[in-house]
Amino acid sequence: MATIYEIHPKNPQSRRIEEIKNALQNGAVMLYPTDTVYAIGCDLNAKSAIERVRQIKQMSNEKPLTFLCPSLSNVAHYAVVTDEAYRIMRHLVPGTYTFLLPATKLVPKVVMNPKRKTTGIRVPDHPVNLALLNALENPIISTSAHLFNDDVSQPMITTQVGRAELFDALDNLVDIIIDSGEEPGYQVSTILDLTGSEPVILRQGLGWQEAAAWGAVPVE
């Protein structure tokens, strides 16, 4: 049974954030709110926890995992950011965007795409996420907690459940549940592929029109 932490969505309590940070450093897996959907996550450096996240989501090792960073400058530690990538990213962060980028050596192999050596990174616009990231001083894994529809081609998550139902479904699978009082969202992030010469929108999620306005091209 997971430990539930009630956290204020705008002003996260520092003592509870510290307790969650300590648990993550010791390999805990959590269910937590983001600025898109509720996510399952852990410390990027906790290999055993990452393997548990994959088991919960029934994800193969070939599928890369997205993780959260607190700022655009922090992203540069974990990914190769070209001038063109930086140009569009600075207009879109923080926000509801996942950026597909070439990974640096700081990204664990268990997270990245093993063939392309790429990784997905988000800079969220959510006080709880940012408080955790700043306390942990490590990126946090972020994969949708909606277990039955994580298809990259789908702009909406069709399995809509309430907060209590989601908590009940994952209570025995995660160690920590962060309850900010927010109901689960059902619209996913927009995925931008920044590995080529021009930014490409692989998934039209929240805010994709703004990304297109800054030069990203929707995939056909």
Coordinates of C-alpha atoms in Angstrom, one line a residue:
M1 CA 0.0 0.0 0.0
A2 CA 1.4 3.4 -1.0
T3 CA 2.0 6.3 1.3
I4 CA -0.2 9.2 0.3
Y5 CA 1.1 12.7 0.6
E6 CA -1.4 15.6 0.4
I7 CA 0.5 18.4 -1.2
H8 CA -0.7 22.0 -2.0
P9 CA -0.8 22.4 -5.8
K10 CA 0.5 25.9 -5.7
N11 CA 2.6 26.1 -2.6
P12 CA 4.0 22.6 -1.9
Q13 CA 4.9 22.0 1.8
S14 CA 8.7 21.9 2.1
R15 CA 8.7 19.2 4.8
R16 CA 6.6 16.8 2.7
I17 CA 8.7 17.5 -0.4
E18 CA 11.8 16.6 1.6
E19 CA 10.3 13.3 2.8
I20 CA 9.3 12.4 -0.8
K21 CA 12.8 13.4 -2.0
N22 CA 14.4 11.1 0.5
A23 CA 12.2 8.2 -0.5
L24 CA 13.0 8.8 -4.2
Q25 CA 16.7 8.7 -3.5
N26 CA 16.1 5.3 -1.8
G27 CA 14.4 3.9 -4.9
A28 CA 10.8 4.7 -4.4
V29 CA 8.3 4.9 -7.3
M30 CA 5.6 7.5 -7.2
L31 CA 2.3 8.5 -8.8
Y32 CA 2.2 12.3 -9.1
P33 CA 0.4 15.2 -10.9
T34 CA 2.0 17.1 -13.8
D35 CA 0.8 20.0 -16.0
T36 CA -0.6 17.4 -18.4
V37 CA -1.6 14.0 -16.9
Y38 CA -0.8 12.1 -13.7
A39 CA 2.5 10.3 -14.1
I40 CA 4.4 7.4 -12.7
G41 CA 8.0 8.3 -11.9
C42 CA 11.2 8.0 -9.9
D43 CA 14.7 9.4 -9.6
L44 CA 16.5 9.2 -12.9
N45 CA 19.5 7.7 -11.2
A46 CA 17.5 4.9 -9.4
K47 CA 18.0 2.0 -11.9
S48 CA 15.9 -0.5 -9.9
A49 CA 13.0 2.0 -9.7
I50 CA 13.2 2.7 -13.4
E51 CA 12.9 -1.1 -14.0
R52 CA 9.8 -1.1 -11.8
V53 CA 8.3 1.8 -13.8
R54 CA 8.7 -0.2 -17.0
Q55 CA 7.1 -3.2 -15.4
I56 CA 4.1 -1.2 -14.2
K57 CA 3.6 0.3 -17.7
Q58 CA 4.5 -3.0 -19.4
M59 CA 7.0 -1.2 -21.5
S60 CA 9.9 -2.9 -23.3
N61 CA 13.5 -1.8 -22.8
E62 CA 13.5 -0.5 -26.4
K63 CA 10.9 2.2 -25.6
P64 CA 12.6 5.4 -24.2
L65 CA 11.3 7.0 -21.1
T66 CA 10.7 10.7 -20.7
F67 CA 12.1 12.6 -17.8
L68 CA 11.6 16.1 -16.3
C69 CA 14.2 18.8 -15.8
P70 CA 13.7 22.0 -13.9
S71 CA 15.0 24.4 -16.6
L72 CA 16.3 24.7 -20.1
S73 CA 19.8 25.2 -18.8
N74 CA 19.5 21.9 -17.0
V75 CA 18.3 20.1 -20.1
A76 CA 21.7 20.8 -21.7
H77 CA 23.4 18.5 -19.2
Y78 CA 21.4 15.6 -20.5
A79 CA 20.9 16.3 -24.2
V80 CA 22.7 17.9 -27.1
V81 CA 20.8 21.1 -27.8
T82 CA 21.6 22.7 -31.2
D83 CA 21.1 26.4 -31.9
E84 CA 17.9 25.5 -33.8
A85 CA 16.6 23.4 -31.0
Y86 CA 17.3 26.1 -28.4
R87 CA 15.6 28.7 -30.5
I88 CA 12.2 26.9 -30.3
M89 CA 12.6 25.5 -26.8
R90 CA 13.2 28.9 -25.2
H91 CA 9.7 29.9 -26.4
L92 CA 8.0 26.8 -25.2
V93 CA 9.4 26.1 -21.7
P94 CA 8.2 25.6 -19.2
G95 CA 5.1 24.0 -20.6
T96 CA 3.3 21.0 -22.0
Y97 CA 6.0 19.8 -24.4
T98 CA 8.2 16.7 -24.6
F99 CA 11.5 17.3 -26.6
L100 CA 13.1 14.4 -28.3
L101 CA 16.9 15.1 -28.3
P102 CA 20.2 13.3 -28.7
A103 CA 21.2 12.0 -25.2
T104 CA 24.5 12.8 -23.4
K105 CA 26.4 10.3 -21.4
L106 CA 24.6 11.4 -18.2
V107 CA 21.4 9.7 -19.4
P108 CA 21.3 6.1 -18.2
K109 CA 21.1 3.5 -20.9
V110 CA 17.9 2.0 -19.3
V111 CA 16.1 5.3 -20.1
M112 CA 17.2 6.2 -23.7
N113 CA 16.3 4.7 -27.1
P114 CA 19.1 2.0 -27.5
K115 CA 19.3 2.4 -31.3
R116 CA 19.0 6.1 -31.8
K117 CA 20.6 7.2 -28.5
T118 CA 17.8 9.7 -28.0
T119 CA 15.8 10.7 -25.0
G120 CA 12.6 12.6 -24.2
I121 CA 12.8 15.6 -21.9
R122 CA 10.2 17.9 -20.4
V123 CA 10.4 21.2 -18.5
P124 CA 7.1 21.2 -16.6
D125 CA 5.1 24.2 -15.5
H126 CA 3.8 22.7 -12.3
P127 CA 4.9 23.9 -8.8
V128 CA 4.9 20.4 -7.3
N129 CA 7.2 19.1 -10.1
L130 CA 9.6 22.0 -9.8
A131 CA 9.7 21.6 -6.0
L132 CA 10.6 18.0 -6.3
L133 CA 13.2 18.6 -9.0
N134 CA 14.9 21.3 -7.0
A135 CA 14.9 19.2 -3.8
L136 CA 16.1 16.0 -5.5
E137 CA 18.7 17.8 -7.8
N138 CA 18.1 15.0 -10.3
P139 CA 15.7 14.6 -13.2
I140 CA 12.5 12.6 -12.5
I141 CA 11.1 9.9 -14.8
S142 CA 7.7 10.8 -16.2
T143 CA 5.4 8.4 -18.0
S144 CA 1.6 8.6 -18.2
A145 CA -0.3 6.9 -15.4
H146 CA -3.1 6.0 -17.8
L147 CA -2.2 2.4 -18.3
F148 CA -4.3 1.6 -21.3
N149 CA -3.5 4.3 -23.8
D150 CA 0.0 5.7 -24.2
D151 CA 0.1 5.6 -28.0
V152 CA 2.3 8.3 -29.4
S153 CA -0.2 8.9 -32.2
Q154 CA -3.1 9.7 -29.9
P155 CA -3.6 13.4 -28.9
M156 CA -6.1 12.5 -26.2
I157 CA -6.1 9.8 -23.5
T158 CA -9.5 8.3 -23.8
T159 CA -9.5 6.3 -20.6
Q160 CA -10.7 9.1 -18.3
V161 CA -10.8 8.2 -14.6
G162 CA -11.2 10.2 -11.4
R163 CA -8.5 10.8 -8.9
A164 CA -9.8 8.3 -6.4
E165 CA -10.1 5.6 -9.1
L166 CA -6.6 6.2 -10.4
F167 CA -5.2 6.1 -6.8
D168 CA -7.0 2.8 -6.1
A169 CA -5.7 1.2 -9.3
L170 CA -2.1 2.0 -8.6
D171 CA -2.1 1.8 -4.8
N172 CA -0.4 -1.6 -4.7
L173 CA 2.1 -0.8 -7.5
V174 CA 3.7 2.4 -6.4
D175 CA 5.3 3.4 -3.1
I176 CA 4.1 7.1 -3.0
I177 CA 1.0 8.8 -4.2
I178 CA 1.1 12.6 -4.3
D179 CA -2.4 14.0 -3.9
S180 CA -2.5 17.7 -4.9
G181 CA -6.3 17.7 -5.1
E182 CA -6.2 18.0 -8.8
E183 CA -8.2 15.7 -11.0
P184 CA -6.3 13.7 -13.6
G185 CA -5.9 15.4 -16.9
Y186 CA -6.6 13.6 -20.2
Q187 CA -4.6 15.6 -22.7
V188 CA -1.0 14.6 -23.3
S189 CA 2.0 16.7 -24.0
T190 CA 3.1 17.7 -27.5
I191 CA 6.1 15.7 -28.7
L192 CA 8.7 17.6 -30.7
D193 CA 11.5 15.8 -32.5
L194 CA 14.5 18.1 -32.4
T195 CA 17.1 15.6 -33.6
G196 CA 17.0 16.8 -37.2
S197 CA 17.5 20.0 -39.1
E198 CA 14.0 21.3 -38.4
P199 CA 11.6 20.7 -35.5
V200 CA 8.9 18.1 -36.2
I201 CA 5.7 17.6 -34.2
L202 CA 5.4 13.9 -33.7
R203 CA 2.3 14.1 -31.5
Q204 CA -0.2 16.9 -31.4
G205 CA -1.0 17.3 -27.7
L206 CA -1.5 20.3 -25.5
G207 CA -0.1 23.5 -27.0
W208 CA 0.9 22.0 -30.4
Q209 CA -0.5 25.1 -32.2
E210 CA 2.0 27.3 -30.4
A211 CA 4.8 25.0 -31.3
A212 CA 3.7 25.2 -34.9
A213 CA 3.6 29.0 -34.7
W214 CA 7.3 28.9 -33.8
G215 CA 8.3 26.8 -36.8
A216 CA 7.6 23.2 -35.8
V217 CA 6.2 21.1 -38.6
P218 CA 3.4 18.6 -37.9
V219 CA 4.2 15.1 -39.2
E220 CA 2.0 13.9 -42.0

